CSV table of C-alpha atoms in Angstrom, one decimal:
chain,number,residue,atom,x,y,z
A,1,MET,CA,0.0,0.0,0.0
A,2,ASN,CA,1.7,3.2,-1.2
A,3,LEU,CA,0.3,6.1,0.7
A,4,SER,CA,2.3,8.6,-1.2
A,5,LEU,CA,-0.2,8.2,-4.0
A,6,LEU,CA,-2.6,10.2,-1.9
A,7,VAL,CA,-0.6,13.4,-1.5
A,8,TRP,CA,-1.8,16.7,-2.7
A,9,GLY,CA,-0.7,18.1,-6.0
A,10,ASP,CA,0.5,16.7,-9.4
A,11,ALA,CA,2.3,13.8,-7.9
A,12,GLY,CA,-0.6,12.4,-5.9
A,13,TRP,CA,-4.3,12.0,-6.0
A,14,GLY,CA,-5.2,13.9,-2.9
A,15,ASP,CA,-6.5,17.0,-4.7
A,16,GLU,CA,-8.5,14.9,-7.2
A,17,LEU,CA,-10.1,13.0,-4.4
A,18,PHE,CA,-10.8,16.2,-2.5
A,19,PHE,CA,-12.6,17.7,-5.5
A,20,GLY,CA,-14.4,14.4,-5.9
A,21,ALA,CA,-15.6,14.9,-2.3
A,22,LEU,CA,-16.8,18.4,-3.1
A,23,MET,CA,-18.7,17.0,-6.1
A,24,THR,CA,-20.3,14.4,-3.8
A,25,ILE,CA,-21.4,17.1,-1.4
A,26,ALA,CA,-22.8,19.2,-4.2
A,27,VAL,CA,-24.8,16.4,-5.8
A,28,ALA,CA,-26.0,15.1,-2.4
A,29,ALA,CA,-27.1,18.6,-1.4
A,30,ALA,CA,-28.9,19.2,-4.7
A,31,SER,CA,-30.6,15.8,-4.5
A,32,TYR,CA,-31.5,16.3,-0.9
A,33,PHE,CA,-33.1,19.6,-1.6
A,34,LEU,CA,-35.0,18.1,-4.5
A,35,GLY,CA,-36.0,15.2,-2.3
A,36,ILE,CA,-37.4,17.4,0.3
A,37,LEU,CA,-39.4,19.3,-2.3
A,38,PHE,CA,-40.8,16.0,-3.5
A,39,GLY,CA,-41.4,14.9,0.1
A,40,ILE,CA,-43.4,18.0,0.9
A,41,GLY,CA,-45.5,17.7,-2.3
A,42,PHE,CA,-46.2,14.0,-1.9
A,43,ALA,CA,-46.8,14.2,1.8
A,44,ALA,CA,-49.4,16.9,1.1
A,45,MET,CA,-51.0,14.5,-1.5
A,46,LYS,CA,-51.0,11.7,1.0
A,47,LEU,CA,-52.7,13.9,3.6
A,48,SER,CA,-55.3,15.3,1.2
A,49,ARG,CA,-58.8,14.1,1.2
A,50,HIS,CA,-58.9,13.4,-2.5
A,51,PRO,CA,-58.5,9.6,-3.0
A,52,SER,CA,-56.9,10.0,-6.4
A,53,LEU,CA,-54.1,12.2,-5.1
A,54,HIS,CA,-53.6,9.7,-2.2
A,55,ILE,CA,-53.3,6.8,-4.7
A,56,ILE,CA,-50.7,8.6,-6.8
A,57,ALA,CA,-48.6,9.4,-3.8
A,58,ASP,CA,-48.9,5.8,-2.6
A,59,ILE,CA,-47.8,4.5,-5.9
A,60,TYR,CA,-44.8,6.8,-5.9
A,61,THR,CA,-43.6,5.8,-2.5
A,62,THR,CA,-44.2,2.1,-3.0
A,63,VAL,CA,-42.5,1.9,-6.4
A,64,ILE,CA,-39.5,4.1,-5.5
A,65,ARG,CA,-38.9,2.3,-2.2
A,66,GLY,CA,-39.4,-1.2,-3.7
A,67,ILE,CA,-37.0,-0.8,-6.7
A,68,PRO,CA,-33.2,-0.5,-6.5
A,69,GLU,CA,-31.9,3.0,-7.0
A,70,LEU,CA,-29.4,1.6,-9.5
A,71,LEU,CA,-32.2,0.5,-11.8
A,72,ILE,CA,-33.8,4.0,-11.6
A,73,ILE,CA,-30.4,5.5,-12.4
A,74,TYR,CA,-30.1,3.3,-15.5
A,75,LEU,CA,-33.7,4.2,-16.5
A,76,VAL,CA,-33.1,8.0,-16.3
A,77,PHE,CA,-29.6,7.8,-17.7
A,78,PHE,CA,-30.7,5.9,-20.8
A,79,SER,CA,-34.0,7.5,-21.4
A,80,GLY,CA,-33.5,11.1,-20.1
A,81,GLY,CA,-31.8,12.3,-23.3
A,82,ASN,CA,-34.5,10.7,-25.5
A,83,LEU,CA,-37.3,12.3,-23.5
A,84,LEU,CA,-35.6,15.7,-23.5
A,85,ARG,CA,-35.2,15.4,-27.3
A,86,ILE,CA,-38.9,14.6,-27.8
A,87,ILE,CA,-39.8,17.6,-25.6
A,88,ALA,CA,-37.4,19.9,-27.4
A,89,LYS,CA,-38.6,18.8,-30.8
A,90,GLY,CA,-42.3,19.0,-29.9
A,91,VAL,CA,-42.1,22.3,-28.1
A,92,PHE,CA,-39.2,24.2,-29.7
A,93,GLY,CA,-38.8,22.4,-33.0
A,94,TYR,CA,-35.2,21.7,-32.0
A,95,GLY,CA,-34.0,18.5,-33.6
A,96,GLU,CA,-30.4,18.2,-32.6
A,97,PHE,CA,-29.0,15.7,-30.2
A,98,ILE,CA,-29.1,16.8,-26.6
A,99,ASP,CA,-28.1,14.9,-23.5
A,100,LEU,CA,-29.1,15.4,-20.0
A,101,PRO,CA,-26.0,16.5,-18.0
A,102,ILE,CA,-24.9,13.6,-15.7
A,103,PHE,CA,-25.2,15.9,-12.7
A,104,VAL,CA,-28.8,16.5,-13.4
A,105,THR,CA,-29.5,12.8,-14.1
A,106,GLY,CA,-27.9,11.9,-10.8
A,107,MET,CA,-29.7,14.6,-9.0
A,108,LEU,CA,-33.1,13.5,-10.4
A,109,CYS,CA,-32.6,9.9,-9.5
A,110,ILE,CA,-31.3,10.3,-6.0
A,111,GLY,CA,-33.8,13.2,-5.4
A,112,LEU,CA,-36.6,10.9,-6.5
A,113,SER,CA,-35.5,8.2,-4.1
A,114,ALA,CA,-34.8,10.6,-1.2
A,115,GLY,CA,-38.2,12.1,-1.9
A,116,ALA,CA,-40.0,8.8,-1.2
A,117,TYR,CA,-38.4,8.5,2.2
A,118,ALA,CA,-38.9,12.2,3.0
A,119,THR,CA,-42.6,11.8,2.1
A,120,GLU,CA,-43.1,9.4,4.9
A,121,VAL,CA,-41.0,11.4,7.4
A,122,ILE,CA,-42.9,14.6,6.7
A,123,ARG,CA,-46.3,12.9,6.7
A,124,GLY,CA,-45.5,11.5,10.1
A,125,ALA,CA,-44.3,14.9,11.4
A,126,VAL,CA,-47.6,16.5,10.2
A,127,LEU,CA,-49.6,13.9,11.9
A,128,ALA,CA,-47.7,14.4,15.1
A,129,VAL,CA,-48.9,18.0,15.4
A,130,PRO,CA,-51.8,17.9,17.9
A,131,VAL,CA,-55.2,18.6,16.3
A,132,GLY,CA,-56.1,20.7,19.3
A,133,GLN,CA,-53.5,23.3,18.3
A,134,ILE,CA,-55.0,23.8,14.8
A,135,GLU,CA,-58.4,24.0,16.3
A,136,ALA,CA,-57.2,26.6,18.8
A,137,ALA,CA,-55.6,28.6,16.0
A,138,ARG,CA,-58.8,28.5,14.1
A,139,ALA,CA,-60.8,29.5,17.2
A,140,ILE,CA,-58.8,32.7,17.6
A,141,GLY,CA,-59.4,33.5,14.0
A,142,MET,CA,-56.1,32.7,12.3
A,143,SER,CA,-56.4,32.6,8.5
A,144,LYS,CA,-55.4,29.4,6.7
A,145,THR,CA,-52.0,30.7,5.6
A,146,LYS,CA,-51.3,32.0,9.0
A,147,ARG,CA,-52.2,28.7,10.6
A,148,PHE,CA,-49.8,27.0,8.1
A,149,TYR,CA,-46.9,29.3,8.8
A,150,ARG,CA,-47.3,29.9,12.5
A,151,ILE,CA,-48.5,26.6,13.8
A,152,LEU,CA,-47.9,23.8,11.3
A,153,VAL,CA,-44.5,24.6,9.7
A,154,PRO,CA,-42.4,25.3,12.9
A,155,GLN,CA,-43.6,22.1,14.6
A,156,VAL,CA,-43.4,19.9,11.5
A,157,ALA,CA,-39.9,21.1,10.9
A,158,ARG,CA,-39.0,20.1,14.5
A,159,TYR,CA,-40.6,16.7,14.4
A,160,ALA,CA,-39.2,15.9,11.0
A,161,LEU,CA,-35.6,16.8,11.8
A,162,PRO,CA,-34.4,13.5,13.0
A,163,GLY,CA,-36.0,11.6,10.2
A,164,LEU,CA,-34.7,14.1,7.6
A,165,GLY,CA,-31.3,13.6,9.1
A,166,ASN,CA,-31.5,9.9,8.3
A,167,VAL,CA,-32.7,10.8,4.8
A,168,TRP,CA,-29.6,13.0,4.4
A,169,GLN,CA,-27.3,10.1,5.4
A,170,LEU,CA,-29.1,7.9,2.9
A,171,THR,CA,-28.8,10.5,0.2
A,172,LEU,CA,-25.1,11.0,0.8
A,173,LYS,CA,-24.4,7.3,0.6
A,174,GLU,CA,-26.6,6.8,-2.5
A,175,THR,CA,-24.7,9.4,-4.5
A,176,SER,CA,-21.9,6.8,-4.8
A,177,LEU,CA,-24.2,5.0,-7.2
A,178,ILE,CA,-24.0,7.9,-9.7
A,179,SER,CA,-20.4,7.0,-10.3
A,180,VAL,CA,-21.7,4.1,-12.5
A,181,ILE,CA,-22.9,6.6,-15.1
A,182,GLY,CA,-19.7,8.6,-14.9
A,183,LEU,CA,-20.1,11.6,-12.6
A,184,VAL,CA,-16.7,12.3,-11.2
A,185,GLU,CA,-17.3,12.2,-7.5
A,186,ILE,CA,-15.5,10.3,-4.8
A,187,MET,CA,-16.2,6.8,-6.1
A,188,ARG,CA,-15.5,7.6,-9.7
A,189,GLN,CA,-12.3,9.4,-8.8
A,190,ALA,CA,-11.2,6.4,-6.8
A,191,SER,CA,-11.9,4.1,-9.7
A,192,ILE,CA,-9.9,6.3,-12.0
A,193,GLY,CA,-7.1,6.4,-9.6
A,194,SER,CA,-7.0,2.7,-8.9
A,195,GLY,CA,-7.2,2.0,-12.6
A,196,SER,CA,-4.1,4.0,-13.4
A,197,THR,CA,-2.0,3.0,-10.4
A,198,LYS,CA,-3.1,-0.6,-9.9
A,199,GLU,CA,-3.6,0.0,-6.2
A,200,PRO,CA,-7.4,-0.4,-5.8
A,201,PHE,CA,-7.3,-1.0,-2.1
A,202,THR,CA,-5.5,2.3,-1.4
A,203,PHE,CA,-8.0,4.3,-3.3
A,204,TYR,CA,-11.2,2.6,-2.2
A,205,PHE,CA,-10.0,2.8,1.3
A,206,ALA,CA,-9.4,6.5,0.9
A,207,ALA,CA,-12.9,6.8,-0.5
A,208,LEU,CA,-14.2,4.9,2.5
A,209,LEU,CA,-12.5,7.3,4.9
A,210,LEU,CA,-13.8,10.3,3.0
A,211,TYR,CA,-17.4,9.0,3.2
A,212,LEU,CA,-16.8,8.3,6.9
A,213,VAL,CA,-15.7,11.8,7.5
A,214,LEU,CA,-18.7,13.3,5.5
A,215,THR,CA,-21.3,11.2,7.3
A,216,SER,CA,-19.7,11.7,10.7
A,217,PHE,CA,-19.6,15.5,10.4
A,218,SER,CA,-23.1,15.8,8.9
A,219,ASN,CA,-24.4,13.6,11.7
A,220,ARG,CA,-22.9,15.9,14.2
A,221,GLY,CA,-24.5,18.8,12.4
A,222,PHE,CA,-28.0,17.2,12.5
A,223,LEU,CA,-27.6,16.4,16.2
A,224,TRP,CA,-26.7,20.0,16.9
A,225,ALA,CA,-29.7,21.2,14.8
A,226,GLU,CA,-31.9,18.9,16.8
A,227,VAL,CA,-30.7,20.2,20.1
A,228,ARG,CA,-31.2,23.8,18.8
A,229,ALA,CA,-34.6,23.1,17.4
A,230,ASN,CA,-35.7,21.6,20.7
A,231,ARG,CA,-34.3,24.2,23.0
A,232,GLY,CA,-37.7,25.7,23.8
A,233,VAL,CA,-39.3,22.3,24.5
A,234,ARG,CA,-39.8,21.0,28.0
A,235,GLU,CA,-38.3,17.6,28.4
A,236,VAL,CA,-40.5,15.0,29.9
B,1,MET,CA,-44.1,0.9,-25.7
B,2,ASN,CA,-42.5,-1.8,-27.7
B,3,TRP,CA,-44.6,-4.9,-26.7
B,4,GLU,CA,-42.6,-7.2,-28.9
B,5,LEU,CA,-39.4,-6.4,-27.1
B,6,MET,CA,-41.0,-6.8,-23.7
B,7,ASN,CA,-42.4,-10.1,-24.8
B,8,GLU,CA,-38.9,-11.2,-25.9
B,9,SER,CA,-37.0,-10.0,-22.9
B,10,TRP,CA,-39.0,-11.0,-19.9
B,11,PRO,CA,-37.8,-14.6,-19.9
B,12,GLU,CA,-34.2,-13.4,-19.8
B,13,LEU,CA,-35.0,-11.1,-16.8
B,14,LEU,CA,-37.0,-13.9,-15.1
B,15,ALA,CA,-34.0,-16.1,-15.4
B,16,ALA,CA,-32.0,-13.6,-13.4
B,17,VAL,CA,-34.5,-13.6,-10.5
B,18,PRO,CA,-32.9,-16.7,-8.8
B,19,VAL,CA,-29.6,-14.9,-8.8
B,20,THR,CA,-31.1,-11.9,-7.0
B,21,LEU,CA,-32.9,-14.2,-4.6
B,22,THR,CA,-29.8,-16.4,-3.9
B,23,LEU,CA,-27.7,-13.3,-3.2
B,24,ALA,CA,-30.3,-11.8,-0.9
B,25,ALA,CA,-31.2,-15.1,0.9
B,26,SER,CA,-27.6,-16.2,1.5
B,27,SER,CA,-26.4,-12.9,2.8
B,28,LEU,CA,-29.5,-12.4,4.9
B,29,PHE,CA,-29.1,-15.9,6.4
B,30,LEU,CA,-25.4,-15.5,7.2
B,31,GLY,CA,-25.9,-11.9,8.2
B,32,PHE,CA,-28.6,-12.7,10.7
B,33,PHE,CA,-26.3,-14.9,12.8
B,34,LEU,CA,-23.5,-12.4,12.5
B,35,ALA,CA,-25.9,-9.7,13.6
B,36,LEU,CA,-27.1,-11.7,16.5
B,37,GLY,CA,-23.5,-12.1,17.7
B,38,ILE,CA,-22.7,-8.4,17.1
B,39,SER,CA,-25.8,-7.2,19.0
B,40,LEU,CA,-24.9,-9.5,21.9
B,41,MET,CA,-21.4,-8.0,21.9
B,42,ARG,CA,-22.9,-4.5,21.7
B,43,VAL,CA,-25.0,-5.0,24.8
B,44,SER,CA,-22.2,-6.9,26.6
B,45,LYS,CA,-20.6,-5.3,29.6
B,46,ILE,CA,-17.1,-6.1,28.6
B,47,TRP,CA,-15.9,-2.9,27.0
B,48,ILE,CA,-13.7,-4.5,24.3
B,49,PHE,CA,-16.6,-6.4,22.9
B,50,SER,CA,-19.0,-3.5,23.0
B,51,ASN,CA,-16.5,-1.1,21.5
B,52,PHE,CA,-15.6,-3.5,18.7
B,53,ALA,CA,-19.3,-4.0,17.9
B,54,TYR,CA,-19.9,-0.2,18.0
B,55,PHE,CA,-17.0,0.4,15.6
B,56,PHE,CA,-18.1,-2.4,13.2
B,57,VAL,CA,-21.6,-1.0,13.1
B,58,TYR,CA,-20.4,2.5,12.7
B,59,LEU,CA,-18.0,1.7,9.9
B,60,PHE,CA,-20.5,-0.3,7.8
B,61,ARG,CA,-23.5,2.0,8.4
B,62,SER,CA,-21.8,5.3,7.5
B,63,THR,CA,-20.1,4.2,4.3
B,64,PRO,CA,-21.9,3.3,1.0
B,65,LEU,CA,-22.3,-0.3,0.2
B,66,LEU,CA,-20.7,0.3,-3.2
B,67,VAL,CA,-17.4,1.3,-1.5
B,68,GLN,CA,-17.6,-1.9,0.6
B,69,ILE,CA,-18.2,-4.1,-2.4
B,70,PHE,CA,-15.4,-2.5,-4.4
B,71,LEU,CA,-13.0,-2.5,-1.5
B,72,ILE,CA,-13.5,-6.3,-1.0
B,73,TYR,CA,-13.7,-7.3,-4.7
B,74,TYR,CA,-11.1,-4.9,-6.4
B,75,GLY,CA,-9.2,-4.1,-3.2
B,76,SER,CA,-8.3,-7.7,-2.4
B,77,GLY,CA,-6.5,-7.8,-5.8
B,78,GLN,CA,-3.9,-5.5,-4.4
B,79,PHE,CA,-3.0,-8.1,-1.8
B,80,ARG,CA,-3.1,-11.0,-4.1
B,81,ASP,CA,0.2,-12.5,-3.1
B,82,PHE,CA,-0.8,-12.4,0.5
B,83,PHE,CA,-4.2,-14.1,-0.1
B,84,GLU,CA,-2.5,-16.7,-2.3
B,85,SER,CA,0.0,-17.5,0.4
B,86,ILE,CA,-2.7,-18.1,2.9
B,87,GLY,CA,-4.8,-20.0,0.4
B,88,LEU,CA,-7.8,-17.6,0.4
B,89,TRP,CA,-7.3,-16.2,-3.1
B,90,VAL,CA,-9.7,-18.8,-4.6
B,91,PHE,CA,-12.5,-17.1,-2.7
B,92,PHE,CA,-11.5,-13.5,-3.2
B,93,ARG,CA,-11.2,-13.8,-7.0
B,94,GLU,CA,-14.8,-14.9,-7.2
B,95,ALA,CA,-17.3,-12.1,-7.6
B,96,TRP,CA,-20.0,-14.3,-6.0
B,97,PHE,CA,-17.9,-14.7,-2.8
B,98,CYS,CA,-17.1,-11.0,-2.6
B,99,ALA,CA,-20.7,-9.9,-3.2
B,100,ILE,CA,-22.1,-12.2,-0.6
B,101,LEU,CA,-19.3,-11.3,1.9
B,102,SER,CA,-19.9,-7.6,1.6
B,103,LEU,CA,-23.7,-7.9,1.6
B,104,THR,CA,-23.4,-10.1,4.7
B,105,LEU,CA,-21.2,-7.7,6.6
B,106,ASN,CA,-23.4,-4.8,5.6
B,107,THR,CA,-26.7,-6.4,6.6
B,108,ALA,CA,-25.1,-7.7,9.8
B,109,ALA,CA,-24.3,-4.1,10.8
B,110,TYR,CA,-27.8,-2.8,10.1
B,111,SER,CA,-29.7,-5.7,11.6
B,112,SER,CA,-27.5,-5.9,14.7
B,113,GLU,CA,-28.9,-2.4,15.6
B,114,ILE,CA,-32.4,-3.6,14.9
B,115,ILE,CA,-31.9,-6.7,17.1
B,116,ARG,CA,-30.2,-4.6,19.8
B,117,GLY,CA,-33.3,-2.4,19.9
B,118,GLY,CA,-35.3,-5.6,20.5
B,119,ILE,CA,-33.0,-6.9,23.2
B,120,GLN,CA,-33.0,-3.6,25.0
B,121,SER,CA,-36.8,-3.4,24.9
B,122,VAL,CA,-37.2,-6.6,26.9
B,123,PRO,CA,-38.7,-5.5,30.2
B,124,PHE,CA,-36.2,-5.9,33.0
B,125,GLY,CA,-38.8,-7.4,35.3
B,126,GLN,CA,-39.0,-10.4,33.0
B,127,ILE,CA,-35.3,-11.0,33.1
B,128,GLU,CA,-35.3,-10.6,36.9
B,129,ALA,CA,-38.1,-13.1,37.2
B,130,ALA,CA,-36.2,-15.5,35.0
B,131,LYS,CA,-33.1,-15.1,37.2
B,132,ALA,CA,-35.3,-15.5,40.3
B,133,VAL,CA,-36.6,-18.9,39.1
B,134,GLY,CA,-33.0,-19.9,38.6
B,135,MET,CA,-32.6,-20.0,34.8
B,136,SER,CA,-29.1,-20.2,33.5
B,137,LYS,CA,-27.8,-17.4,31.3
B,138,PHE,CA,-28.2,-19.4,28.2
B,139,LEU,CA,-31.7,-20.6,29.1
B,140,LEU,CA,-32.7,-17.1,30.0
B,141,PHE,CA,-31.5,-15.9,26.5
B,142,ARG,CA,-33.2,-18.7,24.7
B,143,ARG,CA,-36.5,-18.6,26.6
B,144,ILE,CA,-37.0,-15.0,27.5
B,145,THR,CA,-34.7,-12.5,25.8
B,146,PHE,CA,-34.6,-13.9,22.4
B,147,PRO,CA,-38.3,-14.6,21.8
B,148,VAL,CA,-39.3,-11.2,23.1
B,149,ALA,CA,-36.6,-9.4,21.3
B,150,ILE,CA,-37.3,-11.0,18.0
B,151,ARG,CA,-41.0,-10.1,18.1
B,152,GLN,CA,-40.0,-6.5,18.8
B,153,ALA,CA,-37.4,-6.4,16.0
B,154,LEU,CA,-39.5,-8.1,13.3
B,155,PRO,CA,-41.1,-5.1,11.6
B,156,GLY,CA,-37.7,-3.4,11.4
B,157,TYR,CA,-36.1,-6.6,10.2
B,158,GLY,CA,-38.7,-6.8,7.4
B,159,ASN,CA,-37.6,-3.4,6.2
B,160,GLU,CA,-34.0,-4.6,6.3
B,161,ILE,CA,-34.9,-7.6,4.1
B,162,ILE,CA,-36.4,-5.3,1.5
B,163,LEU,CA,-33.4,-3.0,1.6
B,164,MET,CA,-31.2,-6.1,1.1
B,165,VAL,CA,-33.2,-7.3,-2.0
B,166,LYS,CA,-32.6,-3.8,-3.4
B,167,ALA,CA,-29.0,-3.8,-2.4
B,168,THR,CA,-28.3,-7.0,-4.4
B,169,SER,CA,-28.5,-4.8,-7.5
B,170,LEU,CA,-25.1,-3.5,-6.6
B,171,ALA,CA,-23.7,-6.9,-7.3
B,172,SER,CA,-24.1,-6.1,-11.0
B,173,THR,CA,-21.3,-3.6,-10.7
B,174,ILE,CA,-18.9,-6.5,-10.0
B,175,THR,CA,-20.0,-8.6,-13.0
B,176,LEU,CA,-22.8,-10.6,-11.4
B,177,LEU,CA,-25.8,-10.8,-13.7
B,178,GLU,CA,-28.8,-10.4,-11.4
B,179,ILE,CA,-32.0,-8.6,-12.4
B,180,THR,CA,-30.5,-5.1,-12.6
B,181,GLY,CA,-27.4,-6.4,-14.4
B,182,VAL,CA,-29.4,-8.2,-17.0
B,183,ALA,CA,-31.7,-5.2,-17.4
B,184,LYS,CA,-28.7,-3.0,-18.0
B,185,LYS,CA,-27.3,-5.4,-20.5
B,186,ILE,CA,-30.5,-5.5,-22.5
B,187,ILE,CA,-31.0,-1.8,-22.2
B,188,SER,CA,-27.6,-1.0,-23.7
B,189,ALA,CA,-28.2,-3.5,-26.5
B,190,THR,CA,-31.7,-2.4,-27.5
B,191,TRP,CA,-31.7,1.2,-26.2
B,192,SER,CA,-35.3,0.9,-25.0
B,193,PRO,CA,-34.9,1.6,-21.2
B,194,ILE,CA,-38.6,2.1,-20.3
B,195,GLU,CA,-39.8,-1.3,-21.4
B,196,ILE,CA,-37.0,-3.2,-19.7
B,197,PHE,CA,-37.4,-1.0,-16.6
B,198,VAL,CA,-41.1,-1.8,-16.3
B,199,ILE,CA,-40.4,-5.6,-16.4
B,200,ALA,CA,-37.5,-5.5,-14.0
B,201,GLY,CA,-39.3,-3.1,-11.7
B,202,ILE,CA,-42.3,-5.4,-11.6
B,203,PHE,CA,-40.1,-8.3,-10.6
B,204,TYR,CA,-38.6,-6.4,-7.8
B,205,LEU,CA,-42.0,-5.1,-6.6
B,206,VAL,CA,-43.4,-8.7,-6.6
B,207,ILE,CA,-40.5,-10.0,-4.6
B,208,ASN,CA,-40.8,-7.2,-2.1
B,209,PHE,CA,-44.6,-7.6,-1.9
B,210,ILE,CA,-44.2,-11.3,-1.1
B,211,VAL,CA,-41.5,-10.5,1.5
B,212,THR,CA,-43.8,-7.9,3.3
B,213,ARG,CA,-46.7,-10.3,3.3
B,214,ILE,CA,-44.5,-13.1,4.8
B,215,ILE,CA,-43.2,-10.8,7.5
B,216,GLN,CA,-46.6,-9.5,8.3
B,217,SER,CA,-48.1,-13.0,8.6
B,218,LEU,CA,-45.1,-14.0,10.8
B,219,GLU,CA,-45.8,-10.9,13.0
B,220,ILE,CA,-49.4,-11.9,13.4
B,221,ARG,CA,-48.4,-15.5,14.1
B,222,LEU,CA,-45.8,-14.5,16.7
B,223,SER,CA,-47.8,-11.9,18.5
B,224,PRO,CA,-51.5,-12.4,17.8
B,225,GLN,CA,-52.5,-10.3,20.8
B,226,LEU,CA,-51.5,-7.2,18.9
B,227,PHE,CA,-53.7,-8.1,15.9
B,228,ARG,CA,-56.9,-9.2,17.6
B,229,ASP,CA,-59.1,-6.8,15.8
B,230,ARG,CA,-57.3,-6.9,12.5
B,231,LYS,CA,-57.9,-9.5,9.8
B,232,SER,CA,-54.9,-10.7,8.0
B,233,TRP,CA,-54.8,-10.5,4.3
B,234,TRP,CA,-54.9,-14.2,3.9
B,235,GLN,CA,-57.7,-14.7,6.3
B,236,SER,CA,-59.9,-12.1,4.7
B,237,LEU,CA,-59.5,-14.1,1.6
B,238,THR,CA,-60.1,-17.5,3.0
B,239,GLN,CA,-62.4,-17.5,6.0
B,240,ASN,CA,-64.6,-14.5,5.8
B,241,GLY,CA,-62.9,-13.1,8.8
B,242,LYS,CA,-64.3,-14.8,11.9
B,243,ARG,CA,-61.2,-15.1,13.9
B,244,THR,CA,-61.2,-16.7,17.3
B,245,VAL,CA,-58.6,-15.4,19.6
B,246,GLY,CA,-56.7,-17.5,22.1
B,247,THR,CA,-57.4,-21.0,20.8
B,248,GLN,CA,-54.3,-22.1,18.9
B,249,GLN,CA,-51.8,-19.4,20.0
B,250,THR,CA,-49.7,-21.3,22.5
B,251,PHE,CA,-46.0,-21.0,21.7
B,252,ARG,CA,-43.6,-23.7,22.4
């Protein structure tokens, strides 16, 4: 095991791996944000009174949580460009070949899968808000939007925080799958490095440590956020 | 939708189902026993055991499975001479062995936490009572701790089984042709991803549906007192729902 391969600069792969880690963080953050948006939307559908919306959201979470992310990545990777071409041709009359950027493909796939888990977390958090509080807000004459922003959102955010922390860990780890379609993040960079130096263990072990650092630090961050969010809550 | 292609390719995908099932079943089977050991180490009072278990679980839960698989499959190649000298290279050069090894270690880490949650939820009074009647440590575990813990852990373990079925798809990255691997092969040959995705997706959903049903019926069988008012899916199909409670539910 030749650790000098991992130094910073032209001689080693340290800087490449570092920028790979930045790419991992970027794609994970983008997918997480997208996933939370999906989560809010589908949780609202699951909580709505319309059975058709309910069914759509149920299908979404069941299918996404029952099918491997890798398969979804292949689907979007192989069909995304085609779909985009059909839309571009139909709407703008643009017939040239276009490809979905790998970053966007990855973000869509991981975001979709994170969204399914976030849906359940947010739905649970909404249900955890006592009905009496909404009734009380209504009784003192709060409008619907005010009830939403003043009563529902602050508490849902607090209840959902631990679950959303888990979803973040999941998202961060799932981004490693995007390496199979060529996004140069930690895993891909490690593959490139091990391919050209014939030292796969060194590189994958470095990747393992990078992921360990990322998950440990973000876990700390979420724990801190939880403590902060609960500072006004009486402990039982 | 290209129905002809779907009609042509489903047998090939169906033929890959046993590979997925074998990977999932063997790693779950081995992983369960490993997890049981690790969770016992984790709750043990000897610090070296509990620290080791904590470290193992931490390592495997906070890194992606893909890294673990690559580290074992490709990484072992770097130490080929060493593995040859101790005679283990015949295992590590096999993708099958590496896939099952990494899946086993991974599921062991996750399920040990589920089982630990079960073990720690066993009411202390029950353990005290068992001690009071003079049960040995092993008998206490076999008769009291384990049965109660496993009931508590079952729903969580059901989720873990589904996650493992999904995780087997990563074996396709180290040349094993299970459902996702075959699907990718067909997609890159025919360039019609949606059709293939639909078939492969249906296979996964059917597998996971069956798994959830089995777990649910096992849950009902093991703790019927929690399901008194609820009809099981199978019962509502077979016996028009008149369930009598407390007649055949004695556990041995």
